[in-house]
Amino acid sequence: QDPKYPAENLLSEEGIRPWLGCPKEHSRQLSVDLQLERASPIGYIGTSLSPGNYGCAFLQIEVGCSSWPCDQPYLTLVPTVTLMTPADSKLDQNCCRVRMFK
């Protein structure tokens, strides 16, 4: 992860703070596992990162439980959604799109 914008920023309650992958990472795919202290209802998820989605084209959100067996897959909470079209990504357009999921 980028040391200036760590994954902990995703849980920030102090306004919008971005999370970025390591600048040397070139896999074109990022993922983060967040483990909450206790089971918690998820009311909504917002993809708004200041100033935008930083070029993230697709997003998928999965959930699981630490008490599940290791071989049990996560459940899909939000299926893969498009945040940017391939053309937008190539032209560096619409990078500030916001999506909310309830």
PDB file of C-alpha atoms in Angstrom:
ATOM      1  CA  GLN A   1       0.000   0.000   0.000  1.00  0.00           C
ATOM      2  CA  ASP A   2       1.011   3.604  -0.402  1.00  0.00           C
ATOM      3  CA  PRO A   3       2.484   4.735   2.955  1.00  0.00           C
ATOM      4  CA  LYS A   4       0.834   8.141   2.608  1.00  0.00           C
ATOM      5  CA  TYR A   5      -2.622   6.656   1.974  1.00  0.00           C
ATOM      6  CA  PRO A   6      -2.885   3.357   3.970  1.00  0.00           C
ATOM      7  CA  ALA A   7      -5.868   0.985   3.928  1.00  0.00           C
ATOM      8  CA  GLU A   8      -6.865   2.207   7.401  1.00  0.00           C
ATOM      9  CA  ASN A   9      -8.154   5.336   5.658  1.00  0.00           C
ATOM     10  CA  LEU A  10     -11.093   3.265   4.398  1.00  0.00           C
ATOM     11  CA  LEU A  11     -12.471   3.193   7.938  1.00  0.00           C
ATOM     12  CA  SER A  12     -11.850   6.856   8.704  1.00  0.00           C
ATOM     13  CA  GLU A  13     -14.676   8.687  10.426  1.00  0.00           C
ATOM     14  CA  GLU A  14     -12.854  11.999   9.998  1.00  0.00           C
ATOM     15  CA  GLY A  15     -13.989  12.828   6.501  1.00  0.00           C
ATOM     16  CA  ILE A  16     -12.948  11.349   3.207  1.00  0.00           C
ATOM     17  CA  ARG A  17      -9.417   9.953   3.154  1.00  0.00           C
ATOM     18  CA  PRO A  18      -8.101   7.971   0.156  1.00  0.00           C
ATOM     19  CA  TRP A  19      -6.530   4.534   0.063  1.00  0.00           C
ATOM     20  CA  LEU A  20      -4.011   3.814  -2.659  1.00  0.00           C
ATOM     21  CA  GLY A  21      -2.001   0.760  -3.572  1.00  0.00           C
ATOM     22  CA  CYS A  22       1.772   0.749  -3.690  1.00  0.00           C
ATOM     23  CA  PRO A  23       3.049   2.933  -6.555  1.00  0.00           C
ATOM     24  CA  LYS A  24       5.349   0.052  -7.598  1.00  0.00           C
ATOM     25  CA  GLU A  25       2.443  -2.406  -7.814  1.00  0.00           C
ATOM     26  CA  HIS A  26       1.529  -3.038 -11.463  1.00  0.00           C
ATOM     27  CA  SER A  27      -0.880  -5.985 -11.223  1.00  0.00           C
ATOM     28  CA  ARG A  28      -3.781  -3.665 -12.105  1.00  0.00           C
ATOM     29  CA  GLN A  29      -5.831  -5.240  -9.321  1.00  0.00           C
ATOM     30  CA  LEU A  30      -6.010  -4.152  -5.694  1.00  0.00           C
ATOM     31  CA  SER A  31      -7.772  -5.757  -2.785  1.00  0.00           C
ATOM     32  CA  VAL A  32      -8.089  -5.076   0.902  1.00  0.00           C
ATOM     33  CA  ASP A  33      -9.334  -7.263   3.746  1.00  0.00           C
ATOM     34  CA  LEU A  34     -10.922  -5.404   6.629  1.00  0.00           C
ATOM     35  CA  GLN A  35     -11.554  -7.287   9.852  1.00  0.00           C
ATOM     36  CA  LEU A  36     -13.955  -5.611  12.246  1.00  0.00           C
ATOM     37  CA  GLU A  37     -13.744  -6.207  15.999  1.00  0.00           C
ATOM     38  CA  ARG A  38     -17.282  -7.578  16.091  1.00  0.00           C
ATOM     39  CA  ALA A  39     -20.062  -8.478  13.687  1.00  0.00           C
ATOM     40  CA  SER A  40     -21.571  -5.210  12.479  1.00  0.00           C
ATOM     41  CA  PRO A  41     -24.448  -4.360  10.166  1.00  0.00           C
ATOM     42  CA  ILE A  42     -23.365  -2.560   7.022  1.00  0.00           C
ATOM     43  CA  GLY A  43     -25.801   0.260   6.270  1.00  0.00           C
ATOM     44  CA  TYR A  44     -24.109   1.612   3.176  1.00  0.00           C
ATOM     45  CA  ILE A  45     -20.819   1.665   1.344  1.00  0.00           C
ATOM     46  CA  GLY A  46     -19.587   4.717  -0.537  1.00  0.00           C
ATOM     47  CA  THR A  47     -16.852   4.686  -3.164  1.00  0.00           C
ATOM     48  CA  SER A  48     -16.203   8.389  -2.964  1.00  0.00           C
ATOM     49  CA  LEU A  49     -12.477   8.962  -2.564  1.00  0.00           C
ATOM     50  CA  SER A  50     -11.273  12.525  -2.759  1.00  0.00           C
ATOM     51  CA  PRO A  51     -10.996  13.691  -5.498  1.00  0.00           C
ATOM     52  CA  GLY A  52     -12.591  10.623  -7.047  1.00  0.00           C
ATOM     53  CA  ASN A  53     -12.141   6.931  -7.582  1.00  0.00           C
ATOM     54  CA  TYR A  54      -8.478   7.405  -8.619  1.00  0.00           C
ATOM     55  CA  GLY A  55      -9.026   5.526 -11.866  1.00  0.00           C
ATOM     56  CA  CYS A  56     -10.691   2.471 -10.316  1.00  0.00           C
ATOM     57  CA  ALA A  57     -12.672   0.950 -13.158  1.00  0.00           C
ATOM     58  CA  PHE A  58     -14.402  -1.944 -11.407  1.00  0.00           C
ATOM     59  CA  LEU A  59     -15.440  -2.669  -7.838  1.00  0.00           C
ATOM     60  CA  GLN A  60     -16.637  -5.832  -6.119  1.00  0.00           C
ATOM     61  CA  ILE A  61     -17.380  -6.153  -2.410  1.00  0.00           C
ATOM     62  CA  GLU A  62     -17.425  -9.487  -0.619  1.00  0.00           C
ATOM     63  CA  VAL A  63     -18.047 -10.302   3.038  1.00  0.00           C
ATOM     64  CA  GLY A  64     -17.232 -13.174   5.315  1.00  0.00           C
ATOM     65  CA  CYS A  65     -16.844 -14.176   8.928  1.00  0.00           C
ATOM     66  CA  SER A  66     -13.607 -15.060  10.719  1.00  0.00           C
ATOM     67  CA  SER A  67     -15.337 -18.053  12.329  1.00  0.00           C
ATOM     68  CA  TRP A  68     -16.001 -19.651   8.940  1.00  0.00           C
ATOM     69  CA  PRO A  69     -13.826 -22.552   7.782  1.00  0.00           C
ATOM     70  CA  CYS A  70     -10.789 -21.460   5.726  1.00  0.00           C
ATOM     71  CA  ASP A  71     -12.172 -23.088   2.580  1.00  0.00           C
ATOM     72  CA  GLN A  72     -15.522 -21.283   2.734  1.00  0.00           C
ATOM     73  CA  PRO A  73     -15.602 -18.510   0.123  1.00  0.00           C
ATOM     74  CA  TYR A  74     -16.727 -14.965   0.810  1.00  0.00           C
ATOM     75  CA  LEU A  75     -20.291 -13.965  -0.062  1.00  0.00           C
ATOM     76  CA  THR A  76     -20.771 -11.274  -2.676  1.00  0.00           C
ATOM     77  CA  LEU A  77     -22.312  -8.172  -1.127  1.00  0.00           C
ATOM     78  CA  VAL A  78     -21.932  -5.960  -4.214  1.00  0.00           C
ATOM     79  CA  PRO A  79     -21.294  -7.763  -7.515  1.00  0.00           C
ATOM     80  CA  THR A  80     -18.708  -6.322  -9.862  1.00  0.00           C
ATOM     81  CA  VAL A  81     -19.865  -2.850 -10.892  1.00  0.00           C
ATOM     82  CA  THR A  82     -18.323  -0.531 -13.460  1.00  0.00           C
ATOM     83  CA  LEU A  83     -17.084   2.801 -12.125  1.00  0.00           C
ATOM     84  CA  MET A  84     -15.386   3.873 -15.359  1.00  0.00           C
ATOM     85  CA  THR A  85     -15.672   2.701 -18.932  1.00  0.00           C
ATOM     86  CA  PRO A  86     -12.474   1.552 -20.675  1.00  0.00           C
ATOM     87  CA  ALA A  87     -12.625   4.722 -22.807  1.00  0.00           C
ATOM     88  CA  ASP A  88     -12.927   6.945 -19.710  1.00  0.00           C
ATOM     89  CA  SER A  89      -9.957   5.179 -18.156  1.00  0.00           C
ATOM     90  CA  LYS A  90      -7.780   5.604 -21.251  1.00  0.00           C
ATOM     91  CA  LEU A  91      -8.742   9.266 -21.589  1.00  0.00           C
ATOM     92  CA  ASP A  92      -8.509   9.909 -17.822  1.00  0.00           C
ATOM     93  CA  GLN A  93     -12.112  11.150 -17.765  1.00  0.00           C
ATOM     94  CA  ASN A  94     -14.884  10.740 -15.161  1.00  0.00           C
ATOM     95  CA  CYS A  95     -12.370   9.886 -12.423  1.00  0.00           C
ATOM     96  CA  CYS A  96     -14.500  11.638  -9.809  1.00  0.00           C
ATOM     97  CA  ARG A  97     -17.602   9.489 -10.034  1.00  0.00           C
ATOM     98  CA  VAL A  98     -19.275   8.624  -6.729  1.00  0.00           C
ATOM     99  CA  ARG A  99     -21.282   5.445  -6.133  1.00  0.00           C
ATOM    100  CA  MET A 100     -23.268   4.563  -3.031  1.00  0.00           C
ATOM    101  CA  PHE A 101     -24.517   1.084  -2.198  1.00  0.00           C
ATOM    102  CA  LYS A 102     -27.199   0.434   0.409  1.00  0.00           C
TER     103      LYS A 102
END
